[in-house]
Short mmCIF file of C-alpha atoms in Angstrom, two decimals:
data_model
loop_
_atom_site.label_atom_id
_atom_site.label_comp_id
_atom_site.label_asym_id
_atom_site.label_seq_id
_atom_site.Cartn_x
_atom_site.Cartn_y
_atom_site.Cartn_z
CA UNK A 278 6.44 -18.23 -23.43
CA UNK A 279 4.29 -16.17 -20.88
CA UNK A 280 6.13 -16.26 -17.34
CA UNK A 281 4.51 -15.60 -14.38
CA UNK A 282 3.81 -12.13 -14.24
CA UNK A 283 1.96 -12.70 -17.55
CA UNK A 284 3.97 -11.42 -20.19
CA UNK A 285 2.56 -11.20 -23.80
CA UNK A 286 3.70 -13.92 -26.35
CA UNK A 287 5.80 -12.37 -29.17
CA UNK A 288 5.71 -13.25 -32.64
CA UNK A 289 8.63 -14.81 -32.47
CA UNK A 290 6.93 -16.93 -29.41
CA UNK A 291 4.13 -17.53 -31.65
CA UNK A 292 6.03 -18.71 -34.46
CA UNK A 293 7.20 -21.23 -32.15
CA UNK A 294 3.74 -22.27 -31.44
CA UNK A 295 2.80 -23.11 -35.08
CA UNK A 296 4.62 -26.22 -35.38
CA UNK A 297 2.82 -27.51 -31.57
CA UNK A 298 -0.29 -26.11 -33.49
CA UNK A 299 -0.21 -28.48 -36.50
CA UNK A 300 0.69 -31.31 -34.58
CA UNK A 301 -2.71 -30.76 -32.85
CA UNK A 302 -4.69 -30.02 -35.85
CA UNK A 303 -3.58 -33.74 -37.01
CA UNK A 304 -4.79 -34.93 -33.81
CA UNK A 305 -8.23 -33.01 -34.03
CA UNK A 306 -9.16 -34.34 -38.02
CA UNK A 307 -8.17 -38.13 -37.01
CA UNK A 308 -10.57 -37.66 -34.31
CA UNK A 309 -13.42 -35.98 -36.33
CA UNK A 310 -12.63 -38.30 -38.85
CA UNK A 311 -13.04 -41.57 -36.25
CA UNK A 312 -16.04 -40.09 -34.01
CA UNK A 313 -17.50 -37.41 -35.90
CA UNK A 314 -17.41 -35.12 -33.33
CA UNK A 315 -14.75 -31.88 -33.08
CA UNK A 316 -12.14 -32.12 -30.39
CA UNK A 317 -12.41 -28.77 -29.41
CA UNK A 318 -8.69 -26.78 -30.61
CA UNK A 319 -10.15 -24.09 -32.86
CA UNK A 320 -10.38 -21.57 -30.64
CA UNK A 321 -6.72 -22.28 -30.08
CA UNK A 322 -5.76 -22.47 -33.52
CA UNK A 323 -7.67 -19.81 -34.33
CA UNK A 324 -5.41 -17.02 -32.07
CA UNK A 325 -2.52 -18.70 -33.01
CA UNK A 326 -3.30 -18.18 -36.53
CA UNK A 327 -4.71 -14.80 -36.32
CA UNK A 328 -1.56 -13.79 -34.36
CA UNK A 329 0.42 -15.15 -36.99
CA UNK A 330 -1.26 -14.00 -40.37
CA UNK A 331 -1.95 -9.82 -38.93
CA UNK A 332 1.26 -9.64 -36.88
CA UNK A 333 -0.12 -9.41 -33.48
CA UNK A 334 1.25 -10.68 -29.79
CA UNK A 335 -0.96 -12.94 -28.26
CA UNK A 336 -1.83 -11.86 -24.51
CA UNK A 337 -0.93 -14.74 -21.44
CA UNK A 338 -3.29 -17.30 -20.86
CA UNK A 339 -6.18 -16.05 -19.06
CA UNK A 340 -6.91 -12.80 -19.78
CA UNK A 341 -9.83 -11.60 -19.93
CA UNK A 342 -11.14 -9.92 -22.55
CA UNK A 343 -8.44 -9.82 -25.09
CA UNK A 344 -6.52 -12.51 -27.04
CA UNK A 345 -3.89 -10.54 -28.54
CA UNK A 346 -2.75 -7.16 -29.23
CA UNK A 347 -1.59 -4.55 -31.98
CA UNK A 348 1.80 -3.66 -31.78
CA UNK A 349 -0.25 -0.12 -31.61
CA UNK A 350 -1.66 -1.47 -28.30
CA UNK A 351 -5.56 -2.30 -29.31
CA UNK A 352 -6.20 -5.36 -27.68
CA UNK A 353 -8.49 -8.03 -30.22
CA UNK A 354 -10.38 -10.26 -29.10
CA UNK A 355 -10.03 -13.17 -31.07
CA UNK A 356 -13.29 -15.70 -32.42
CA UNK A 357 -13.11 -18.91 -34.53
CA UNK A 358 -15.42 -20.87 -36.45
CA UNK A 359 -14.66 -24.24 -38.45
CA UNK A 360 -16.74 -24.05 -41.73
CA UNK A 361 -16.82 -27.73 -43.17
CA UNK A 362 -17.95 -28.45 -45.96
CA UNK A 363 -21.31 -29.87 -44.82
CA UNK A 364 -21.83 -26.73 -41.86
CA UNK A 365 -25.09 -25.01 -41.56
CA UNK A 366 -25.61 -21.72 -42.25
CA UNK A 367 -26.26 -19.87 -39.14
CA UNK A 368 -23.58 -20.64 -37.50
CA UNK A 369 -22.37 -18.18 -34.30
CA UNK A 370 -19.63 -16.89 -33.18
CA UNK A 371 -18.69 -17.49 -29.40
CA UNK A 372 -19.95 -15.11 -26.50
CA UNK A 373 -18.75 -11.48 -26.96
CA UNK A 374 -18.70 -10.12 -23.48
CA UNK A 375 -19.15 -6.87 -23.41
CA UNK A 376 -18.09 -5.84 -19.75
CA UNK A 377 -14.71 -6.72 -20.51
CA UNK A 378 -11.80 -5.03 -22.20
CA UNK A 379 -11.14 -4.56 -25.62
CA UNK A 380 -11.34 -2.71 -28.91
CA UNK A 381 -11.67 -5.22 -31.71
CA UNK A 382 -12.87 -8.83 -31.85
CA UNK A 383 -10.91 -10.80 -34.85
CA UNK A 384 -13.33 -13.65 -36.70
CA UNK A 385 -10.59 -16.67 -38.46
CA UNK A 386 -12.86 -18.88 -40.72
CA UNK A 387 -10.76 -22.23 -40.87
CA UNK A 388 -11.31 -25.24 -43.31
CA UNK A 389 -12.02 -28.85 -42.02
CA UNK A 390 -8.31 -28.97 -42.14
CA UNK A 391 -8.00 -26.48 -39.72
CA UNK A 392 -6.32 -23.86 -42.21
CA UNK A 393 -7.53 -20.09 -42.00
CA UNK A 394 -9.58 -19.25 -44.98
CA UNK A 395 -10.03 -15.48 -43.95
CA UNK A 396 -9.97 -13.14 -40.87
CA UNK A 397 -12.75 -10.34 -40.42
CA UNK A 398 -11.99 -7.74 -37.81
CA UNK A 399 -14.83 -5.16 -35.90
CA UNK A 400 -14.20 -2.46 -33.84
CA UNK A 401 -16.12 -1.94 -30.26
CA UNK A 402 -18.80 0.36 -31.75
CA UNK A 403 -19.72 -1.86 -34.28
CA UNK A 404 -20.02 -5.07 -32.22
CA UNK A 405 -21.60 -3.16 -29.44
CA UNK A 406 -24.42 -1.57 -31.76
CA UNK A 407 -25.02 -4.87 -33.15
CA UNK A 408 -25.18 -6.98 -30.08
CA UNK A 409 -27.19 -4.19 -28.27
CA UNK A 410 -29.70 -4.50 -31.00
CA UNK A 411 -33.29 -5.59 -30.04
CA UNK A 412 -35.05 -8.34 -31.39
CA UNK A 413 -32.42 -11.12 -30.68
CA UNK A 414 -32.17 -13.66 -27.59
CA UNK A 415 -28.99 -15.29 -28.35
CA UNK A 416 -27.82 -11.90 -30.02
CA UNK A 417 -28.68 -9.80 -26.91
CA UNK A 418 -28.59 -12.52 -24.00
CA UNK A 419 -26.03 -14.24 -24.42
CA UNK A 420 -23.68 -11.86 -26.98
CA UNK A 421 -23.72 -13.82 -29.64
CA UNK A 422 -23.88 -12.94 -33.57
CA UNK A 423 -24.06 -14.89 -36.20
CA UNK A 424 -21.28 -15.52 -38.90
CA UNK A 425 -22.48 -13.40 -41.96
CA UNK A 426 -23.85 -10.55 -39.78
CA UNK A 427 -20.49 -10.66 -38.52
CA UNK A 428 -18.81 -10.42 -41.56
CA UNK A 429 -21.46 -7.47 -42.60
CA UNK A 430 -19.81 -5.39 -40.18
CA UNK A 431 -16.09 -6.24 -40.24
CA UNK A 432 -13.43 -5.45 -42.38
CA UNK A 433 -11.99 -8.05 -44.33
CA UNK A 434 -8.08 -8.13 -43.09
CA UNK A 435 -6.70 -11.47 -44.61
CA UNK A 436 -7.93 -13.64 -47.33
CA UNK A 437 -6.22 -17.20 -48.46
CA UNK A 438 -5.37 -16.99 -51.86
CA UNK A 439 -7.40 -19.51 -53.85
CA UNK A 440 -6.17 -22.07 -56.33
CA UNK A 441 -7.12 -21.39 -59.68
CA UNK A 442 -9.31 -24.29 -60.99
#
């Protein structure tokens, strides 16, 4: 765990965190399931999957910026969108600031059971071209991009394997 000098979570540390992670992912589809409405964990699950599946050390709570890094150093910011099954296309990802630190932003697509179906990583240039783009409010305003442009400029990094049917 991060002390107070704001040390970066191993993946050992994060390890830890997956079983506190699941416990909370129970907790969020009971309550979608009672009210309907999301509780509000998958950024949180997201980094602590994306940590997880690539290998990376999450950064202390806090920072701004980055979520995580390479063991190379690049520091990730780290997005997360739930797709359910009944999800409209369109859907963004969450503000990409651009004033801030950092060299990749990580995308973890999780099921309405909160698993990761695949993470999509950018680097700066390609975020920054897009977002800098005109002929966008939300894209240029407020630094947001949608899901599939996203994905259009990403590399796919991890994929769930799919059951055969």
């Amino acid at each position: 765990m991060p002390d107070d000098a704001g040390v970066m979570l191993t993946k050992q540390d994060t390890k830890a965190l997956l079983e506190a992670i699941e416990a909370a992912k129970q907790a969020a589809i009971l309550y979608r399931e009672i009210t309907g409405k999301p509780l509000g964990i998958t950024g949180e699950v997201g980094e602590v999957a994306c940590a997880h599946l690539l290998g990376l050390d999450l950064s202390p709570a806090r920072q701004a910026g980055y979520d995580a890094k390479w063991p190379d150093g690049r520091r990730v910011q780290i997005k997360a969108r739930c797709v359910l099954p009944d999800s409209k296309p369109g859907q963004r990802l969450g503000r990409i600031r651009l004033e801030h630190e950092w060299d990749t932003v990580a995308l973890v697509l999780l099921d309405e059971r909160f698993e990761p179906i695949s993470v999509h990583e950018a680097g700066r240039e390609a975020v920054v071209r897009e977002l800098t783009k005109p002929g966008s409010k939300a894209r240029t305003q407020r630094g947001a991009l949608g899901v599939s442009k996203f994905k259009s400029i990403s590399e796919l990094r991890w994929e769930r394997d799919t059951p055969a049917g």
